[in-house]
Each structure stands twice: as structure tokens, then as C-alpha cells.
PDB file of C-alpha atoms in Angstrom:
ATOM      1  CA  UNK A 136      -6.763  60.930-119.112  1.00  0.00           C
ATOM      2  CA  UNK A 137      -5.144  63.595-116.398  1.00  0.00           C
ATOM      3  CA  UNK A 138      -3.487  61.299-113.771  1.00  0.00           C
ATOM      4  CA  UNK A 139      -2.817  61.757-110.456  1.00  0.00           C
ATOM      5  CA  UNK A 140      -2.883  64.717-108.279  1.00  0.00           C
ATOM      6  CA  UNK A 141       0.514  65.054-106.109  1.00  0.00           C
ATOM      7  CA  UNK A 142       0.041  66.631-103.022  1.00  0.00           C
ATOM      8  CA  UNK A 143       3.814  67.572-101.733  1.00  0.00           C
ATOM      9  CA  UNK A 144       4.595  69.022-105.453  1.00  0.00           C
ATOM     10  CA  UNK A 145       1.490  71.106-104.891  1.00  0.00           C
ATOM     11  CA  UNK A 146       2.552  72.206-101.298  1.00  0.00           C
ATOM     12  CA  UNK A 147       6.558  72.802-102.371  1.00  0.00           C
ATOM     13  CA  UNK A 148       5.135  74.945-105.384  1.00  0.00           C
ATOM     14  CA  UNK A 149       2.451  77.410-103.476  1.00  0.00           C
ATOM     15  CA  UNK A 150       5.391  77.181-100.913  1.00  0.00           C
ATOM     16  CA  UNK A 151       7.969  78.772-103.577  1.00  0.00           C
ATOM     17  CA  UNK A 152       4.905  81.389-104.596  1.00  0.00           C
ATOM     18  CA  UNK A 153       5.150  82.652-101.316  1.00  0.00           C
ATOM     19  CA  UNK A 154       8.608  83.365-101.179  1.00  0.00           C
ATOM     20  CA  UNK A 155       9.221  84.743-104.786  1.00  0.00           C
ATOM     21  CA  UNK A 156       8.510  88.422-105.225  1.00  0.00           C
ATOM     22  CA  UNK A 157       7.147  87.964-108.703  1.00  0.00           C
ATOM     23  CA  UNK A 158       5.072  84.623-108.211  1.00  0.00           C
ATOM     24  CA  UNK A 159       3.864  81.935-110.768  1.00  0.00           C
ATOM     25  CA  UNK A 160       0.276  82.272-110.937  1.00  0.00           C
ATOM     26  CA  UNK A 161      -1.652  78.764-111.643  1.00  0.00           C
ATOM     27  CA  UNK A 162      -3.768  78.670-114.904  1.00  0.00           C
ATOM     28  CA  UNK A 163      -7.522  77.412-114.055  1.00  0.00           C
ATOM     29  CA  UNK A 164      -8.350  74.195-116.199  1.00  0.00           C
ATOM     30  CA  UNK A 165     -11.455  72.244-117.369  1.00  0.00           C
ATOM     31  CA  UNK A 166     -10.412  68.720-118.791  1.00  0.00           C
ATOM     32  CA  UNK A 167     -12.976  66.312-120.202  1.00  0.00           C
ATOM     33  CA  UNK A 168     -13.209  63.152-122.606  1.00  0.00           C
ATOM     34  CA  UNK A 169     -15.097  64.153-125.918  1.00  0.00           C
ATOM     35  CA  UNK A 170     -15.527  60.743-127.661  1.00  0.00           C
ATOM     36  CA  UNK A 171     -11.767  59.648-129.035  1.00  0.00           C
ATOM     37  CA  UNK A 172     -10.624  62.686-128.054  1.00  0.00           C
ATOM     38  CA  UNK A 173      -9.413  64.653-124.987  1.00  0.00           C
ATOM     39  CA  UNK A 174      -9.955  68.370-124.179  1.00  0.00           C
ATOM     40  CA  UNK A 175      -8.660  70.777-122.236  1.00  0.00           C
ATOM     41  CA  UNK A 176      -9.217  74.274-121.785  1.00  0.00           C
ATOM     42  CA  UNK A 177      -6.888  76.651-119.415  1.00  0.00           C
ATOM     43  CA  UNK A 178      -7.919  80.359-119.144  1.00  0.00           C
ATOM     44  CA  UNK A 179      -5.491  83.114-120.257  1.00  0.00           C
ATOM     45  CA  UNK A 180      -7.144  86.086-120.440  1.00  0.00           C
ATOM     46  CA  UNK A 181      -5.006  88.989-121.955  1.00  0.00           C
ATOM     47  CA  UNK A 182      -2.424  86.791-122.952  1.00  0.00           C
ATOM     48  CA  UNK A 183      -0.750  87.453-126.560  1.00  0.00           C
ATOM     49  CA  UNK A 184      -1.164  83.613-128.340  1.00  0.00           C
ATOM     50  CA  UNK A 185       2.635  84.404-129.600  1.00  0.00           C
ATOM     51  CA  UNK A 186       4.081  84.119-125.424  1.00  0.00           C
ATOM     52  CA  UNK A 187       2.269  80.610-124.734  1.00  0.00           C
ATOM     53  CA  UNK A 188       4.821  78.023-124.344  1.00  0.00           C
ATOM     54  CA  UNK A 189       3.591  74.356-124.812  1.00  0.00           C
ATOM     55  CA  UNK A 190       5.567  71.496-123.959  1.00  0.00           C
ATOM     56  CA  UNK A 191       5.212  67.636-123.321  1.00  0.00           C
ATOM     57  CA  UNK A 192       8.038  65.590-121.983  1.00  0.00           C
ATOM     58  CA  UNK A 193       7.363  62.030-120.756  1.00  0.00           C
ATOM     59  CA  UNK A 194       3.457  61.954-119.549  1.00  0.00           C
ATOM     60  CA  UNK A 195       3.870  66.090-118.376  1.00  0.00           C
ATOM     61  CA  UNK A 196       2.422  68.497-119.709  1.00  0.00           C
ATOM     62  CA  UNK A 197       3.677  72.100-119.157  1.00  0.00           C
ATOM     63  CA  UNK A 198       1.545  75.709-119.850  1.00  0.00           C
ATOM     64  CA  UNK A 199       3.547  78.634-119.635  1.00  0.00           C
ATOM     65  CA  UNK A 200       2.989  82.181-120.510  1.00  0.00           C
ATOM     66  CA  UNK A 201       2.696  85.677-119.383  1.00  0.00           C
ATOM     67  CA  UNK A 202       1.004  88.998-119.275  1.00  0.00           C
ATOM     68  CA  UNK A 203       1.988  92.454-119.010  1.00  0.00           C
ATOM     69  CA  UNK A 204       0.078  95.838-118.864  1.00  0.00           C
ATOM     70  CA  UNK A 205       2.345  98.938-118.749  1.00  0.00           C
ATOM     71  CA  UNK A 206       0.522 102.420-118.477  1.00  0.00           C
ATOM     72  CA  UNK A 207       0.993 104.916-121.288  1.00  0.00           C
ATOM     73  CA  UNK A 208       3.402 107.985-119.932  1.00  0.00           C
ATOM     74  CA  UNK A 209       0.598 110.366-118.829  1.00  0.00           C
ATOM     75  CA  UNK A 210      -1.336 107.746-117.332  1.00  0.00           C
ATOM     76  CA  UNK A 211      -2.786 108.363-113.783  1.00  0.00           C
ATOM     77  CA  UNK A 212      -3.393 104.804-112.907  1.00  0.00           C
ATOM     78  CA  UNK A 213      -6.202 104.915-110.093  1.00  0.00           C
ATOM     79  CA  UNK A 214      -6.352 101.002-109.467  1.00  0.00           C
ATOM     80  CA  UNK A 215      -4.496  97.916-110.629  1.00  0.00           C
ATOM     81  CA  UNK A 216      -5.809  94.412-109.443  1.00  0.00           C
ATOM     82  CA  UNK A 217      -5.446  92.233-112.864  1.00  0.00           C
ATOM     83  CA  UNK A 218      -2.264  89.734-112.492  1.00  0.00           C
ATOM     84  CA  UNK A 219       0.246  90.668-114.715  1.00  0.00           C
ATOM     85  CA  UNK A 220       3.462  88.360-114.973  1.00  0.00           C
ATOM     86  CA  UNK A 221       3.922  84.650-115.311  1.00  0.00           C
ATOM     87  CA  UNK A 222       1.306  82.137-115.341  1.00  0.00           C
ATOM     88  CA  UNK A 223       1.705  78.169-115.447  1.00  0.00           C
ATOM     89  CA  UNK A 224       0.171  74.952-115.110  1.00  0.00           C
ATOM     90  CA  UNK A 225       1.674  71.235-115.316  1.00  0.00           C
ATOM     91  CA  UNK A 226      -0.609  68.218-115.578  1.00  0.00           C
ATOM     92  CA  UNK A 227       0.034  64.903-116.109  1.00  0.00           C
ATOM     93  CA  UNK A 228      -1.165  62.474-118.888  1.00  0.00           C
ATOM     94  CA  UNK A 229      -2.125  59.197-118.506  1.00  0.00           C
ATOM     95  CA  UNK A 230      -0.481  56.407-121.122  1.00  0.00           C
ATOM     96  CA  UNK A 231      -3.829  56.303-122.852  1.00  0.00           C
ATOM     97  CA  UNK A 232      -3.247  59.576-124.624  1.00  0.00           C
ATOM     98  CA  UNK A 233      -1.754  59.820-128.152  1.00  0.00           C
ATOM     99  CA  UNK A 234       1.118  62.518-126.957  1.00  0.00           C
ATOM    100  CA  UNK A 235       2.331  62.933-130.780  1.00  0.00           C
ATOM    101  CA  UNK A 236      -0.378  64.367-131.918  1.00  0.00           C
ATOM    102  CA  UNK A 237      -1.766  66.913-129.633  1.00  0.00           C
ATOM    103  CA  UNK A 238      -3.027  70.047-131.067  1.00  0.00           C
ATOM    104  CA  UNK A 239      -3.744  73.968-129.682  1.00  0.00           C
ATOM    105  CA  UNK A 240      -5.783  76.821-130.456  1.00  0.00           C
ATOM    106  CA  UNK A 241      -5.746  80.080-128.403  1.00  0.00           C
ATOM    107  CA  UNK A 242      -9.674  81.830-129.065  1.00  0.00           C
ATOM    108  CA  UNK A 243     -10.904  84.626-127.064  1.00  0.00           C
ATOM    109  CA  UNK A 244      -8.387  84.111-124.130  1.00  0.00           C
ATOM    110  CA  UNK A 245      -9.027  80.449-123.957  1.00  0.00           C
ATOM    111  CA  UNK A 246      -6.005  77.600-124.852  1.00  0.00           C
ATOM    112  CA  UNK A 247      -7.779  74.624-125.655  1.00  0.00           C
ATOM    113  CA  UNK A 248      -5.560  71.960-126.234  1.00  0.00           C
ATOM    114  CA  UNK A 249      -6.983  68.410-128.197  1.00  0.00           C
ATOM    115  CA  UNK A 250      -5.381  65.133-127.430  1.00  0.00           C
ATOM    116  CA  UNK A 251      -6.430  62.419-129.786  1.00  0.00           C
ATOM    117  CA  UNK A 252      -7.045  58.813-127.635  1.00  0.00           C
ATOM    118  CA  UNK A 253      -4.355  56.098-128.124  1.00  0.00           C
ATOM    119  CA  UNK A 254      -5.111  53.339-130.510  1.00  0.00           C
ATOM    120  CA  UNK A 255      -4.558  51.155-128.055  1.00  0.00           C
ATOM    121  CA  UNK A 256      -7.339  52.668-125.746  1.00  0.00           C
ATOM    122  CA  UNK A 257      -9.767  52.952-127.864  1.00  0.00           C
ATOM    123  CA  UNK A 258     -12.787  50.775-127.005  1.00  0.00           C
ATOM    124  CA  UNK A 259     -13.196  47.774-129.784  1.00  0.00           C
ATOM    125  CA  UNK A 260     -15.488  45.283-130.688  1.00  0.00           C
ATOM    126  CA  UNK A 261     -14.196  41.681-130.268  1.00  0.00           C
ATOM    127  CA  UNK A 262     -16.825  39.244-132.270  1.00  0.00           C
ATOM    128  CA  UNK A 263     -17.798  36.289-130.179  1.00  0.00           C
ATOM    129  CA  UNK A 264     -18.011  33.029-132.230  1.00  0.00           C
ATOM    130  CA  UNK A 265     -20.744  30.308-130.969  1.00  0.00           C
ATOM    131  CA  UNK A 266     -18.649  26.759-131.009  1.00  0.00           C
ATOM    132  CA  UNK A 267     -21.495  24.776-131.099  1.00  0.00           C
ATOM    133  CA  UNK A 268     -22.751  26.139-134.514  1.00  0.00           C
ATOM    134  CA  UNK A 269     -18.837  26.096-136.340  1.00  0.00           C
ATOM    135  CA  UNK A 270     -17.775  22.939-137.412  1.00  0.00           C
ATOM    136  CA  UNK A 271     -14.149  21.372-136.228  1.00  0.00           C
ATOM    137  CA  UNK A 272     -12.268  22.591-139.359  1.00  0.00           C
ATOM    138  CA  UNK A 273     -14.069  25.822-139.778  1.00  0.00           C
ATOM    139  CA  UNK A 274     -13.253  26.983-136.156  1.00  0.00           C
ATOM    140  CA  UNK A 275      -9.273  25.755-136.134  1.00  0.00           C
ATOM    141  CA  UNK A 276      -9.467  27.492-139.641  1.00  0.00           C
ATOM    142  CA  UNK A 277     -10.257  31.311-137.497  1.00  0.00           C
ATOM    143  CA  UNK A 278      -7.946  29.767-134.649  1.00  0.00           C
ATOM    144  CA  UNK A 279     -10.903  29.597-132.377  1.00  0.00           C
ATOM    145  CA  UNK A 280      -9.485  25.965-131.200  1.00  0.00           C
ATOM    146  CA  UNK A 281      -6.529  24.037-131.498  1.00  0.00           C
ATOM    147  CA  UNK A 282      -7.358  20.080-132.177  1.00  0.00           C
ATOM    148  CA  UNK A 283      -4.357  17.912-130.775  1.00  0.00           C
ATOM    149  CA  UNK A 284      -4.234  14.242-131.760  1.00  0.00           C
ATOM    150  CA  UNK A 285      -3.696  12.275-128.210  1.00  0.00           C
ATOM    151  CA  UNK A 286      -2.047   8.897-128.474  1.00  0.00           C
ATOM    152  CA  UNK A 287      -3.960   5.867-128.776  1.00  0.00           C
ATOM    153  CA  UNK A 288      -5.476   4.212-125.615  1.00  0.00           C
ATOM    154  CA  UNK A 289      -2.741   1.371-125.165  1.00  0.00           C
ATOM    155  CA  UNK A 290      -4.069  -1.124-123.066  1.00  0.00           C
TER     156      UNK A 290
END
């Protein structure tokens, strides 16, 4: 799943949004478990799919892309409030996440990316043998017991 949340990496980046004159906007997310599989959805609205940049590098996953608007020559533009520019987002996966095989579509200004669960997290059955209805050799046979001889009582 996402992992932790990291509060001074959060502060030193809204920190470095102040300064810059053309900041990093963060991308809204929605992250849930789906059976074996992890979703998430980020909203880019107005993005073209071709400027998303996707990466994964250790258990991070980066979002980066950008949107521009320039008016036509002629244009009288009477109001502009729709971010243009740079947005990102960075969130971290936790080890029980199959990283290799991560997939992304980009439909109707949404990114959802699909993360597949590790094997290894999967939830499994384990079978529970009753001893008391196995006989000796049948349960050393599925390795449910190990029978040691112990030495004769020498008295």
C-alpha cells in the first residue's frame, strides 16, 4: 500500500513553492486496494497524455507533467485562473506492491495507475491437518512431524 506520510519533506517542498516564481503544483490523489490489485487515480485535467512522466525508483513513485494554455494572437483574454505549468506528486509504496508490473492509462483527464499485489502478500490458504486422525507414517510422510528414536531407558 502508500506508506508513510513525511511531514518535514512536505513542509521543505510547500516551503520551495513559495519561493519559486513558477511553482510545482501538487496533483490530488485517490488510492485504494481493489482485490489483488492497487489503484490510484491523480487528476490532470488539460494535460496532453504524451507530457506525463512516470517513474518508480526504490519504493517512490514520481508524477510529473504539465499544462500550458497560450491565447491565440487577437485574443482579449478577460480572466485567467486555471494553473498552467508544472504539476507533481511523489508517493511512496509499501514492499507489498509488485513495482515491475505497474500499469497507466490517462482517460478523460484522469491517470489511473494499477499496481498488481506482490505474491508474497497475497492472502493464502494454509490447510490445517488434524493429528489425531493421520496415522504416524502418513503425517511424517506430509512432514507434519518428525519421529526421533530416543535411546533405550538404561537402567
Amino acid at each position: 500500500m502508500l506508506m508513510r506520510f513525511e511531514p518535514f519533506r512536505e513542509f521543505e517542498r510547500m516551503s520551495e513553492q513559495m519561493r519559486s516564481q513558477n511553482p510545482v503544483r501538487q496533483i490530488p490523489v485517490d488510492a485504494y486496494r481493489r482485490g489483488n490489485e492497487f489503484k490510484i487515480h491523480l487528476d490532470l485535467p488539460g494535460v496532453d497524455p504524451d507530457s506525463i512522466e512516470l517513474t518508480v525508483e526504490n519504493d517512490v513513485l514520481s508524477v510529473w507533467a504539465s499544462r500550458s494554455w497560450l491565447p491565440a494572437e487577437g485574443d482579449q483574454v478577460q480572466i485567467t485562473e486555471r494553473a498552467q505549468g508544472e504539476v507533481s506528486r511523489q508517493l511512496f509504496l509499501g514492499q507489498s506492491l509488485d513495482r515491475d508490473h505497474l500499469t497507466a492509462t490517462c482517460e478523460n483527464g484522469v491517470l489511473t495507475i494499477t499496481i498488481p499485489m506482490a505474491e508474497q502478500a497475497k492472502p493464502r490458504r494454509v490447510e490445517v491437518l488434524h493429528a489425531g486422525s493421520m496415522a504416524m507414517d502418513d503425517m511424517q510422510a506430509h512432514g507434519n512431524m518428525r519421529v526421533e528414536s530416543e535411546p533405550a531407558f538404561a537402567g
